[in-house]
Short mmCIF file of C-alpha atoms and ligand atoms in Angstrom, two decimals:
data_model
loop_
_atom_site.label_atom_id
_atom_site.label_comp_id
_atom_site.label_asym_id
_atom_site.label_seq_id
_atom_site.Cartn_x
_atom_site.Cartn_y
_atom_site.Cartn_z
CA UNK A 1 136.21 22.62 215.95
CA UNK A 2 140.01 22.74 216.11
CA UNK A 3 141.61 26.00 215.06
CA UNK A 4 145.26 25.62 216.01
CA UNK A 5 146.97 28.93 216.69
CA UNK A 6 143.83 30.95 215.96
CA UNK A 7 141.52 29.16 218.39
CA UNK A 8 140.11 31.70 220.83
CA UNK A 9 142.01 34.60 219.25
CA UNK A 10 139.88 37.67 218.55
CA UNK A 11 140.17 38.47 214.85
CA UNK A 12 138.80 41.76 213.50
CA UNK A 13 138.31 41.92 209.73
CA UNK A 14 137.21 44.93 207.67
CA UNK A 15 135.56 44.35 204.31
CA UNK A 16 133.85 46.11 201.45
CA UNK A 17 133.85 49.73 200.34
CA UNK A 18 133.05 52.90 202.21
CA UNK A 19 130.57 55.46 200.91
CA UNK A 20 131.34 59.12 201.49
CA UNK A 21 128.18 61.20 201.18
CA UNK A 22 128.18 64.32 199.02
CA UNK A 23 124.50 65.21 199.48
CA UNK A 24 121.33 63.24 200.34
CA UNK A 25 121.41 61.40 196.97
CA UNK A 26 125.08 61.13 195.96
CA UNK A 27 128.21 59.60 197.41
CA UNK A 28 131.82 58.72 196.53
CA UNK A 29 132.36 54.95 196.61
CA UNK A 30 134.48 52.25 195.05
CA UNK A 31 134.11 48.82 193.45
CA UNK A 32 134.83 46.59 196.49
CA UNK A 33 132.21 43.84 196.81
CA UNK A 34 133.35 42.60 200.22
CA UNK A 35 134.08 39.09 198.89
CA UNK A 36 137.76 39.04 199.95
CA UNK A 37 137.07 40.29 203.48
CA UNK A 38 134.03 38.06 203.99
CA UNK A 39 136.06 35.01 202.86
CA UNK A 40 138.78 35.89 205.41
CA UNK A 41 136.22 36.34 208.19
CA UNK A 42 134.64 32.95 207.36
CA UNK A 43 138.05 31.24 207.27
CA UNK A 44 139.01 32.73 210.65
CA UNK A 45 135.71 31.62 212.23
CA UNK A 46 136.29 28.14 210.78
CA UNK A 47 139.56 28.08 212.76
CA UNK A 48 137.62 28.68 215.98
CA UNK A 49 138.54 32.36 216.24
CA UNK A 50 135.87 34.73 217.57
CA UNK A 51 135.52 37.12 214.62
CA UNK A 52 134.28 40.70 214.38
CA UNK A 53 133.48 41.50 210.75
CA UNK A 54 133.14 45.22 210.05
CA UNK A 55 131.60 45.74 206.67
CA UNK A 56 130.93 48.66 204.40
CA UNK A 57 127.80 48.64 202.19
CA UNK A 58 127.74 45.26 200.41
CA UNK A 59 125.05 42.84 199.27
CA UNK A 60 126.68 39.73 200.74
CA UNK A 61 124.99 37.60 203.40
CA UNK A 62 126.81 37.14 206.69
CA UNK A 63 129.03 34.04 206.36
CA UNK A 64 127.50 30.88 207.81
CA UNK A 65 130.06 29.79 210.37
CA UNK A 66 128.36 26.67 211.75
CA UNK A 67 129.43 26.51 215.38
CA UNK A 68 131.93 29.37 214.90
CA UNK A 69 131.38 32.82 216.33
CA UNK A 70 131.09 35.83 214.02
CA UNK A 71 129.72 39.24 214.93
CA UNK A 72 128.97 41.54 211.98
CA UNK A 73 128.87 45.32 212.24
CA UNK A 74 127.64 47.26 209.19
CA UNK A 75 128.97 50.75 208.57
CA UNK A 76 128.80 53.25 205.69
CA UNK A 77 131.61 55.79 205.82
CA UNK A 78 135.34 55.69 206.49
CA UNK A 79 134.77 57.56 209.77
CA UNK A 80 132.18 54.98 210.87
CA UNK A 81 134.51 52.13 209.91
CA UNK A 82 137.35 53.75 211.88
CA UNK A 83 135.13 54.08 214.97
CA UNK A 84 133.84 50.49 214.65
CA UNK A 85 137.35 49.02 214.35
CA UNK A 86 138.66 50.97 217.34
CA UNK A 87 135.50 50.02 219.25
CA UNK A 88 136.17 46.32 218.57
CA UNK A 89 139.53 46.39 220.38
CA UNK A 90 141.23 44.62 222.00
CA UNK A 91 141.97 42.17 219.22
CA UNK A 92 144.75 39.69 218.55
CA UNK A 93 144.69 40.25 214.80
CA UNK A 94 143.35 42.98 212.52
CA UNK A 95 143.04 42.27 208.81
CA UNK A 96 142.17 45.35 206.72
CA UNK A 97 140.61 44.02 203.52
CA UNK A 98 138.22 46.95 203.20
CA UNK A 99 138.70 49.56 200.48
CA UNK A 100 138.48 52.57 202.79
CA UNK A 101 138.15 56.00 201.19
CA UNK A 102 141.29 58.10 201.53
CA UNK A 103 139.27 61.30 200.98
CA UNK A 104 135.80 62.45 201.99
CA UNK A 105 133.85 65.61 201.14
CA UNK A 106 134.75 68.50 203.48
CA UNK A 107 131.02 68.99 204.08
CA UNK A 108 127.86 67.09 203.22
CA UNK A 109 125.25 69.29 201.53
CA UNK A 110 121.95 69.20 203.45
CA UNK A 111 119.92 69.40 200.23
CA UNK A 112 120.46 67.85 196.80
CA UNK A 113 123.06 69.89 194.91
CA UNK A 114 121.36 71.49 191.88
CA UNK A 115 122.85 72.06 188.44
CA UNK A 116 123.65 75.74 188.43
CA UNK A 117 123.09 77.63 185.18
CA UNK A 118 126.12 79.39 183.79
CA UNK A 119 128.60 76.92 185.27
CA UNK A 120 130.03 73.91 183.42
CA UNK A 121 131.60 72.26 186.43
CA UNK A 122 131.29 71.54 190.10
CA UNK A 123 134.25 71.56 192.47
CA UNK A 124 134.13 69.31 195.50
CA UNK A 125 136.50 70.00 198.35
CA UNK A 126 137.80 66.73 199.81
CA UNK A 127 139.69 66.16 203.06
CA UNK A 128 141.77 63.18 204.15
CA UNK A 129 140.09 60.44 206.19
CA UNK A 130 141.82 58.99 209.24
CA UNK A 131 143.91 55.94 208.42
CA UNK A 132 142.60 52.99 210.41
CA UNK A 133 145.73 50.84 210.07
CA UNK A 134 148.11 53.68 210.91
CA UNK A 135 146.06 54.58 214.00
CA UNK A 136 145.93 50.93 215.12
CA UNK A 137 149.73 50.70 214.83
CA UNK A 138 150.17 53.33 217.56
CA UNK A 139 147.09 52.44 219.64
CA UNK A 140 147.66 51.37 223.29
CA UNK A 141 145.73 48.17 222.40
CA UNK A 142 147.60 47.58 219.16
CA UNK A 143 146.57 44.13 217.88
CA UNK A 144 149.39 41.59 218.10
CA UNK A 145 149.36 41.22 214.32
CA UNK A 146 148.39 43.99 211.87
CA UNK A 147 147.69 42.85 208.32
CA UNK A 148 146.92 45.32 205.54
CA UNK A 149 145.98 44.96 201.91
CA UNK A 150 147.37 46.96 199.01
CA UNK A 151 145.23 47.41 195.89
CA UNK A 152 147.57 48.49 193.12
CA UNK A 153 147.42 49.04 189.36
CA UNK A 154 151.21 49.33 188.84
CA UNK A 155 154.53 48.89 190.65
CA UNK A 156 152.77 46.54 193.03
CA UNK A 157 155.76 45.53 195.17
CA UNK A 158 157.13 49.06 195.58
CA UNK A 159 153.76 50.49 196.62
CA UNK A 160 152.89 47.55 198.88
CA UNK A 161 156.24 47.63 200.68
CA UNK A 162 155.84 51.41 201.06
CA UNK A 163 152.48 50.90 202.81
CA UNK A 164 153.90 48.06 204.94
CA UNK A 165 156.54 50.46 206.29
CA UNK A 166 154.47 53.65 206.46
CA UNK A 167 151.60 52.00 208.33
CA UNK A 168 153.93 49.87 210.54
CA UNK A 169 152.29 46.60 209.52
CA UNK A 170 153.41 43.04 210.13
CA UNK A 171 152.15 41.79 206.77
CA UNK A 172 150.59 43.26 203.64
CA UNK A 173 148.66 41.34 200.99
CA UNK A 174 149.13 43.00 197.62
CA UNK A 175 146.71 42.47 194.78
CA UNK A 176 146.46 43.89 191.32
CA UNK A 177 143.27 45.78 190.58
CA UNK A 178 141.90 46.99 187.27
CA UNK A 179 142.44 43.62 185.53
CA UNK A 180 139.96 40.78 185.00
CA UNK A 181 140.14 37.81 187.38
CA UNK A 182 141.63 39.56 190.39
CA UNK A 183 141.02 42.38 192.81
CA UNK A 184 137.61 44.03 192.98
CA UNK A 185 134.34 42.08 192.50
CA UNK A 186 135.90 38.89 191.07
CA UNK A 187 135.41 35.52 192.86
CA UNK A 188 139.14 34.87 192.32
CA UNK A 189 142.28 36.75 193.21
CA UNK A 190 146.05 36.49 193.36
CA UNK A 191 148.02 37.84 196.31
CA UNK A 192 151.64 38.49 197.12
CA UNK A 193 152.22 38.69 200.85
CA UNK A 194 155.06 40.96 201.93
CA UNK A 195 156.56 41.15 205.41
CA UNK A 196 159.96 41.32 206.98
CA UNK A 197 162.05 38.94 204.84
CA UNK A 198 158.90 37.67 203.13
CA UNK A 199 157.53 37.78 199.57
CA UNK A 200 155.07 34.92 199.12
CA UNK A 201 152.85 34.50 196.05
CA UNK A 202 149.46 32.91 196.62
CA UNK A 203 147.11 31.95 193.77
CA UNK A 204 145.54 32.69 191.38
CA UNK A 205 142.77 30.94 193.28
CA UNK A 206 139.32 31.54 194.67
CA UNK A 207 139.08 34.19 197.39
CA UNK A 208 138.00 31.42 199.80
CA UNK A 209 141.13 29.37 199.05
CA UNK A 210 143.36 32.44 199.37
CA UNK A 211 141.74 33.38 202.68
CA UNK A 212 142.57 29.92 204.07
CA UNK A 213 146.18 30.20 202.86
CA UNK A 214 146.56 33.73 204.27
CA UNK A 215 145.29 32.55 207.67
CA UNK A 216 147.74 29.63 207.59
CA UNK A 217 150.56 32.12 207.14
CA UNK A 218 149.13 34.36 209.89
CA UNK A 219 149.09 31.39 212.26
CA UNK A 220 152.78 30.83 211.59
CA UNK A 221 153.51 34.51 212.30
CA UNK A 222 151.28 34.89 215.39
CA UNK A 223 153.16 36.24 218.38
CA UNK A 224 153.03 33.32 220.79
CA UNK A 225 152.86 35.52 223.89
CA UNK A 226 149.79 37.46 225.03
CA UNK A 227 146.28 37.30 223.65
CA UNK A 228 143.74 40.13 223.59
CA UNK A 229 141.27 38.11 225.61
CA UNK A 230 143.74 38.28 228.54
CA UNK A 231 143.45 42.10 228.69
CA UNK A 232 140.47 44.11 229.83
CA UNK A 233 138.01 45.21 227.15
O1 PMT B 301 135.95 43.43 198.11
P1 PMT B 301 136.38 42.68 196.85
O2 PMT B 301 135.53 43.02 195.66
O3 PMT B 301 136.50 41.20 197.12
O4 PMT B 301 137.85 43.19 196.47
C1 PMT B 301 138.92 42.91 197.31
C2 PMT B 301 139.86 44.12 197.48
C3 PMT B 301 140.51 44.43 196.13
C4 PMT B 301 139.04 45.36 197.96
C5 PMT B 301 140.90 43.72 198.57
O5 PMT B 301 141.59 42.59 198.16
C6 PMT B 301 141.87 44.87 198.84
O6 PMT B 301 142.87 45.07 198.16
N1 PMT B 301 141.56 45.67 199.89
C7 PMT B 301 142.28 46.92 200.19
C8 PMT B 301 141.85 48.00 199.24
C9 PMT B 301 142.52 49.33 199.56
O7 PMT B 301 141.85 50.25 199.97
O8 PMT B 301 143.81 49.34 199.39
P2 PMT B 301 144.73 50.65 199.64
O9 PMT B 301 146.01 50.28 199.00
O10 PMT B 301 144.05 51.90 199.19
O11 PMT B 301 144.87 50.72 201.21
C10 PMT B 301 145.93 50.07 201.92
C11 PMT B 301 145.44 49.56 203.26
O12 PMT B 301 145.12 50.68 204.10
C12 PMT B 301 144.20 48.67 203.19
O13 PMT B 301 144.39 47.59 204.10
C13 PMT B 301 143.07 49.58 203.69
O14 PMT B 301 142.04 48.85 204.36
C14 PMT B 301 143.83 50.48 204.67
N2 PMT B 301 143.25 51.82 204.90
C15 PMT B 301 143.09 52.68 203.86
C16 PMT B 301 142.56 53.95 204.09
C17 PMT B 301 142.16 54.31 205.42
N3 PMT B 301 141.63 55.49 205.70
N4 PMT B 301 142.36 53.43 206.43
C18 PMT B 301 142.89 52.20 206.18
O15 PMT B 301 143.08 51.41 207.13
#
């Protein structure tokens, strides 16, 4: 298998949603199916990269990589995904395709929360989760290339470029969500990749096709110098 610039490079990909438990029967989640992240992991393995795929709760089978190497780690919550990504370092490339919760309940009720008589509502106190990408950007083992995703319903470029800067990313793949044929759950998507001096539209196309095109771009942007496999794990 010939992978060009990705051959032998450790690629960590996050995929799917996170579930933030409220009580033993309820959670806060989102509509991510994992299809985009799994397609990227498969495309990276096809380019002879050793891949660590960190997945939230999805129903997808682990991609069949033939002779490629792919290690899947299943997690549930944003905190677990954060720990699994940091635990997978060092890596040459991190691609954050997961829809990670920004907020989680301040506490998980030990028993099922009951409807209380005399009250029409229930107030949940939420606290911020730790931002995986932002923490990777300042980590001593910062991956050589940090790629985020931006799921937006409006002002896509402004919000995506804001996240690119705030999270100190090399690239961000913006996609529109809340419309048919792109974003969550769909087999297809359309991406605009932003980076320094870059605004590149990809698709509409299948998530598998887009994953291959995104990895082609990543290969062109790979820092030629060091690789994670040269440093101590
Ligand atoms: O899974 P599918 O059904 O195929 O759908 C694909 C997708 C729409 C989920 C995917 O293409 C996508 O856009 N993924 C990112 C979704 C998201 O959470 O976007 P965001 O704009 O809220 O977050 C921006 C970036 O920060 C993302 O790379 C996210 O992984 C990352 N993040 C967010 C919160 C957090 N605590 N840590 C993070 O690293």
